[in-house]
Amino acid sequence: MAFRPLLSTTVRWRPMEGDGLEHLTITPIDNAGGAAIRAAGIIIGGRGGTPYGVSYRIDCTAGWAVLSFSVETTDGRRLALISDGKGRWRTEDGQALPQFDGCIDVDLYGSPFTNSLPIRRLELAPQDGTAKLPMLYIPFDRFEPVRDHQNYTCIVPEALYRYAAEDRDFTVDLPVDADGLVIDYPIYFRRVHL
């Protein structure tokens, strides 16, 4: 059994504390650059007393490997990077970013959606054990990408995955829907039914 084929879908999440919303639309696309999936979203919220507002776009291969992303804040800061889909990154003007070699997935601070990228890409089963992944992480406070290490384990195929941060004591079980999209992110986010 595998996740169902992707159709255009729109989902929303709210933070469990404070105000905010993530509105996301995922669509299959036909792009000469190899992209087959586009995720476009808007996130407003705040954590630690710092409010943020961003829009983002992530293009992936049919196998959910990230090919490019752009993130722009409401105050005008912008970050856009391009990948070969195998974890080699560069800026839009072609400058290589070897510090992110091996990072196939991206993780946007404040977005439960980006946890779905490795979940869909790997389609882990319980017998696969834990996948230890380098991640290109974008914090919304500094807005500069950093390398992060995250672990994913399948608990129930196509239904429940365990996320664990490698650099601190944080573990959470993430239920997902038939599209592999996170339903709830315990203690942080809850899906809003449209």
mmCIF file of C-alpha atoms in Angstrom:
data_model
loop_
_atom_site.group_PDB
_atom_site.id
_atom_site.type_symbol
_atom_site.label_atom_id
_atom_site.label_comp_id
_atom_site.label_asym_id
_atom_site.label_seq_id
_atom_site.Cartn_x
_atom_site.Cartn_y
_atom_site.Cartn_z
ATOM 1 C CA MET A 1 0.000 0.000 0.000
ATOM 2 C CA ALA A 2 1.219 3.524 -0.767
ATOM 3 C CA PHE A 3 -0.090 7.056 -0.505
ATOM 4 C CA ARG A 4 -2.719 7.884 -3.095
ATOM 5 C CA PRO A 5 -1.671 9.752 -6.256
ATOM 6 C CA LEU A 6 -1.629 13.493 -5.699
ATOM 7 C CA LEU A 7 -4.575 15.599 -6.823
ATOM 8 C CA SER A 8 -4.883 19.354 -6.339
ATOM 9 C CA THR A 9 -5.657 19.936 -2.688
ATOM 10 C CA THR A 10 -5.861 22.809 -0.228
ATOM 11 C CA VAL A 11 -5.285 22.427 3.502
ATOM 12 C CA ARG A 12 -4.912 24.730 6.504
ATOM 13 C CA TRP A 13 -3.363 24.455 9.953
ATOM 14 C CA ARG A 14 -3.742 26.647 13.036
ATOM 15 C CA PRO A 15 -1.251 26.912 15.872
ATOM 16 C CA MET A 16 -2.467 25.363 19.127
ATOM 17 C CA GLU A 17 -1.290 28.447 21.010
ATOM 18 C CA GLY A 18 -1.608 32.045 19.865
ATOM 19 C CA ASP A 19 -2.896 33.344 16.567
ATOM 20 C CA GLY A 20 -1.910 32.266 13.087
ATOM 21 C CA LEU A 21 -2.704 30.174 10.051
ATOM 22 C CA GLU A 22 -0.966 28.247 7.292
ATOM 23 C CA HIS A 23 -2.898 28.042 4.025
ATOM 24 C CA LEU A 24 -1.411 25.595 1.496
ATOM 25 C CA THR A 25 -2.353 24.517 -2.008
ATOM 26 C CA ILE A 26 -0.568 21.549 -3.584
ATOM 27 C CA THR A 27 -0.966 20.877 -7.287
ATOM 28 C CA PRO A 28 0.520 18.460 -9.809
ATOM 29 C CA ILE A 29 2.339 20.462 -12.511
ATOM 30 C CA ASP A 30 4.001 19.719 -15.827
ATOM 31 C CA ASN A 31 7.248 21.664 -15.908
ATOM 32 C CA ALA A 32 10.152 21.396 -18.327
ATOM 33 C CA GLY A 33 12.525 21.713 -15.351
ATOM 34 C CA GLY A 34 11.412 18.331 -14.031
ATOM 35 C CA ALA A 35 9.055 19.592 -11.339
ATOM 36 C CA ALA A 36 5.872 17.572 -10.955
ATOM 37 C CA ILE A 37 4.492 18.926 -7.675
ATOM 38 C CA ARG A 38 4.086 22.518 -6.529
ATOM 39 C CA ALA A 39 3.268 23.539 -2.970
ATOM 40 C CA ALA A 40 2.357 27.191 -2.486
ATOM 41 C CA GLY A 41 1.447 28.585 0.889
ATOM 42 C CA ILE A 42 1.109 31.525 3.210
ATOM 43 C CA ILE A 43 1.986 31.389 6.906
ATOM 44 C CA ILE A 44 1.160 34.017 9.502
ATOM 45 C CA GLY A 45 1.890 33.528 13.160
ATOM 46 C CA GLY A 46 4.352 34.129 15.914
ATOM 47 C CA ARG A 47 6.369 32.162 18.415
ATOM 48 C CA GLY A 48 8.568 33.393 21.196
ATOM 49 C CA GLY A 49 6.996 36.847 20.980
ATOM 50 C CA THR A 50 8.118 37.405 17.369
ATOM 51 C CA PRO A 51 5.365 37.698 14.728
ATOM 52 C CA TYR A 52 6.010 36.516 11.169
ATOM 53 C CA GLY A 53 4.269 36.503 7.814
ATOM 54 C CA VAL A 54 5.679 34.609 4.834
ATOM 55 C CA SER A 55 4.650 33.248 1.485
ATOM 56 C CA TYR A 56 6.437 30.243 0.013
ATOM 57 C CA ARG A 57 6.637 27.997 -3.015
ATOM 58 C CA ILE A 58 8.269 24.567 -3.146
ATOM 59 C CA ASP A 59 8.637 22.596 -6.391
ATOM 60 C CA CYS A 60 9.342 18.846 -6.175
ATOM 61 C CA THR A 61 9.902 15.904 -8.474
ATOM 62 C CA ALA A 62 7.192 13.257 -8.815
ATOM 63 C CA GLY A 63 9.098 11.396 -6.075
ATOM 64 C CA TRP A 64 8.857 14.409 -3.716
ATOM 65 C CA ALA A 65 12.532 15.449 -3.886
ATOM 66 C CA VAL A 66 12.771 19.241 -3.607
ATOM 67 C CA LEU A 67 14.015 20.998 -6.770
ATOM 68 C CA SER A 68 13.542 24.607 -5.683
ATOM 69 C CA PHE A 69 11.947 26.800 -3.080
ATOM 70 C CA SER A 70 11.359 30.463 -2.459
ATOM 71 C CA VAL A 71 10.244 32.139 0.744
ATOM 72 C CA GLU A 72 9.403 35.818 1.113
ATOM 73 C CA THR A 73 8.531 37.730 4.258
ATOM 74 C CA THR A 74 5.945 40.477 4.446
ATOM 75 C CA ASP A 75 8.780 42.904 5.281
ATOM 76 C CA GLY A 76 10.463 42.172 1.915
ATOM 77 C CA ARG A 77 13.201 39.650 2.739
ATOM 78 C CA ARG A 78 13.440 36.841 0.178
ATOM 79 C CA LEU A 79 15.307 33.552 -0.027
ATOM 80 C CA ALA A 80 15.276 31.301 -3.113
ATOM 81 C CA LEU A 81 17.445 28.240 -3.697
ATOM 82 C CA ILE A 82 17.629 25.572 -6.411
ATOM 83 C CA SER A 83 18.551 21.884 -6.048
ATOM 84 C CA ASP A 84 19.375 19.075 -8.431
ATOM 85 C CA GLY A 85 16.896 16.898 -6.481
ATOM 86 C CA LYS A 86 19.791 14.861 -5.051
ATOM 87 C CA GLY A 87 20.839 17.293 -2.336
ATOM 88 C CA ARG A 88 23.163 19.704 -4.151
ATOM 89 C CA TRP A 89 22.042 23.318 -3.745
ATOM 90 C CA ARG A 90 22.823 26.631 -5.410
ATOM 91 C CA THR A 91 21.556 30.191 -5.374
ATOM 92 C CA GLU A 92 19.399 31.540 -8.201
ATOM 93 C CA ASP A 93 22.511 33.108 -9.746
ATOM 94 C CA GLY A 94 24.337 29.747 -9.712
ATOM 95 C CA GLN A 95 26.553 30.005 -6.616
ATOM 96 C CA ALA A 96 27.116 26.504 -5.172
ATOM 97 C CA LEU A 97 26.164 25.923 -1.516
ATOM 98 C CA PRO A 98 28.213 22.845 -0.526
ATOM 99 C CA GLN A 99 27.341 23.283 3.172
ATOM 100 C CA PHE A 100 23.911 21.837 2.283
ATOM 101 C CA ASP A 101 25.143 18.836 0.267
ATOM 102 C CA GLY A 102 22.939 15.823 1.014
ATOM 103 C CA CYS A 103 19.909 17.883 2.116
ATOM 104 C CA ILE A 104 17.153 16.662 -0.163
ATOM 105 C CA ASP A 105 14.297 18.111 1.911
ATOM 106 C CA VAL A 106 13.607 21.588 3.287
ATOM 107 C CA ASP A 107 12.014 22.460 6.604
ATOM 108 C CA LEU A 108 10.304 25.822 7.047
ATOM 109 C CA TYR A 109 9.946 27.060 10.607
ATOM 110 C CA GLY A 110 6.266 27.316 11.460
ATOM 111 C CA SER A 111 5.059 24.867 8.780
ATOM 112 C CA PRO A 112 3.724 21.372 9.519
ATOM 113 C CA PHE A 113 3.595 20.791 5.745
ATOM 114 C CA THR A 114 7.356 20.477 5.304
ATOM 115 C CA ASN A 115 7.354 17.391 7.552
ATOM 116 C CA SER A 116 5.320 15.739 4.792
ATOM 117 C CA LEU A 117 8.164 16.106 2.272
ATOM 118 C CA PRO A 118 10.403 13.322 3.688
ATOM 119 C CA ILE A 119 7.355 11.267 4.696
ATOM 120 C CA ARG A 120 6.077 11.212 1.107
ATOM 121 C CA ARG A 121 9.517 10.920 -0.492
ATOM 122 C CA LEU A 122 10.671 7.954 1.595
ATOM 123 C CA GLU A 123 7.359 6.095 2.044
ATOM 124 C CA LEU A 124 8.887 4.293 5.004
ATOM 125 C CA ALA A 125 7.516 1.059 6.448
ATOM 126 C CA PRO A 126 7.998 -0.010 10.104
ATOM 127 C CA GLN A 127 10.649 -2.579 9.100
ATOM 128 C CA ASP A 128 12.733 0.199 7.481
ATOM 129 C CA GLY A 129 13.792 1.555 10.873
ATOM 130 C CA THR A 130 14.660 5.213 11.357
ATOM 131 C CA ALA A 131 15.739 7.467 8.497
ATOM 132 C CA LYS A 132 18.372 9.963 9.672
ATOM 133 C CA LEU A 133 18.158 12.972 7.388
ATOM 134 C CA PRO A 134 20.144 16.158 6.897
ATOM 135 C CA MET A 135 17.661 18.964 6.345
ATOM 136 C CA LEU A 136 17.920 22.463 4.875
ATOM 137 C CA TYR A 137 16.122 24.412 7.621
ATOM 138 C CA ILE A 138 14.879 28.000 7.291
ATOM 139 C CA PRO A 139 14.195 29.776 10.600
ATOM 140 C CA PHE A 140 11.865 32.766 10.255
ATOM 141 C CA ASP A 141 13.691 34.924 12.821
ATOM 142 C CA ARG A 142 17.142 35.075 11.151
ATOM 143 C CA PHE A 143 15.846 33.999 7.727
ATOM 144 C CA GLU A 144 19.165 32.341 6.879
ATOM 145 C CA PRO A 145 19.207 28.634 5.953
ATOM 146 C CA VAL A 146 21.049 26.216 8.235
ATOM 147 C CA ARG A 147 21.782 22.502 8.139
ATOM 148 C CA ASP A 148 19.658 20.536 10.609
ATOM 149 C CA HIS A 149 19.427 16.807 11.384
ATOM 150 C CA GLN A 150 16.069 15.103 11.769
ATOM 151 C CA ASN A 151 14.917 11.509 12.170
ATOM 152 C CA TYR A 152 11.736 9.924 10.777
ATOM 153 C CA THR A 153 10.308 6.522 11.677
ATOM 154 C CA CYS A 154 7.157 4.874 10.319
ATOM 155 C CA ILE A 155 4.872 3.699 13.135
ATOM 156 C CA VAL A 156 1.789 2.843 11.030
ATOM 157 C CA PRO A 157 2.241 2.911 7.210
ATOM 158 C CA GLU A 158 0.471 5.835 5.511
ATOM 159 C CA ALA A 159 -0.978 6.882 8.895
ATOM 160 C CA LEU A 160 1.546 7.697 11.649
ATOM 161 C CA TYR A 161 5.205 8.782 11.608
ATOM 162 C CA ARG A 162 7.576 9.704 14.415
ATOM 163 C CA TYR A 163 9.681 12.830 14.071
ATOM 164 C CA ALA A 164 12.693 13.308 16.348
ATOM 165 C CA ALA A 165 15.134 16.195 16.414
ATOM 166 C CA GLU A 166 18.697 14.938 16.467
ATOM 167 C CA ASP A 167 20.184 17.953 18.263
ATOM 168 C CA ARG A 168 17.743 18.160 21.186
ATOM 169 C CA ASP A 169 15.299 16.072 23.187
ATOM 170 C CA PHE A 170 12.162 16.482 21.057
ATOM 171 C CA THR A 171 10.017 13.685 19.620
ATOM 172 C CA VAL A 172 6.471 13.823 18.297
ATOM 173 C CA ASP A 173 4.166 11.382 16.483
ATOM 174 C CA LEU A 174 2.621 12.882 13.341
ATOM 175 C CA PRO A 175 -0.638 11.476 11.967
ATOM 176 C CA VAL A 176 -0.973 11.918 8.192
ATOM 177 C CA ASP A 177 -3.859 11.699 5.740
ATOM 178 C CA ALA A 178 -4.108 9.624 2.538
ATOM 179 C CA ASP A 179 -1.999 12.269 0.740
ATOM 180 C CA GLY A 180 0.786 11.982 3.334
ATOM 181 C CA LEU A 181 0.012 15.468 4.653
ATOM 182 C CA VAL A 182 0.391 16.036 8.375
ATOM 183 C CA ILE A 183 -3.013 16.193 10.073
ATOM 184 C CA ASP A 184 -1.925 17.423 13.493
ATOM 185 C CA TYR A 185 1.455 18.319 14.924
ATOM 186 C CA PRO A 186 0.936 17.679 18.650
ATOM 187 C CA ILE A 187 1.591 20.695 20.875
ATOM 188 C CA TYR A 188 2.087 23.035 17.895
ATOM 189 C CA PHE A 189 -0.472 22.757 15.042
ATOM 190 C CA ARG A 190 -3.931 21.368 14.283
ATOM 191 C CA ARG A 191 -5.525 20.901 10.840
ATOM 192 C CA VAL A 192 -8.464 23.197 10.088
ATOM 193 C CA HIS A 193 -11.263 21.488 8.190
ATOM 194 C CA LEU A 194 -12.320 23.485 5.135
#
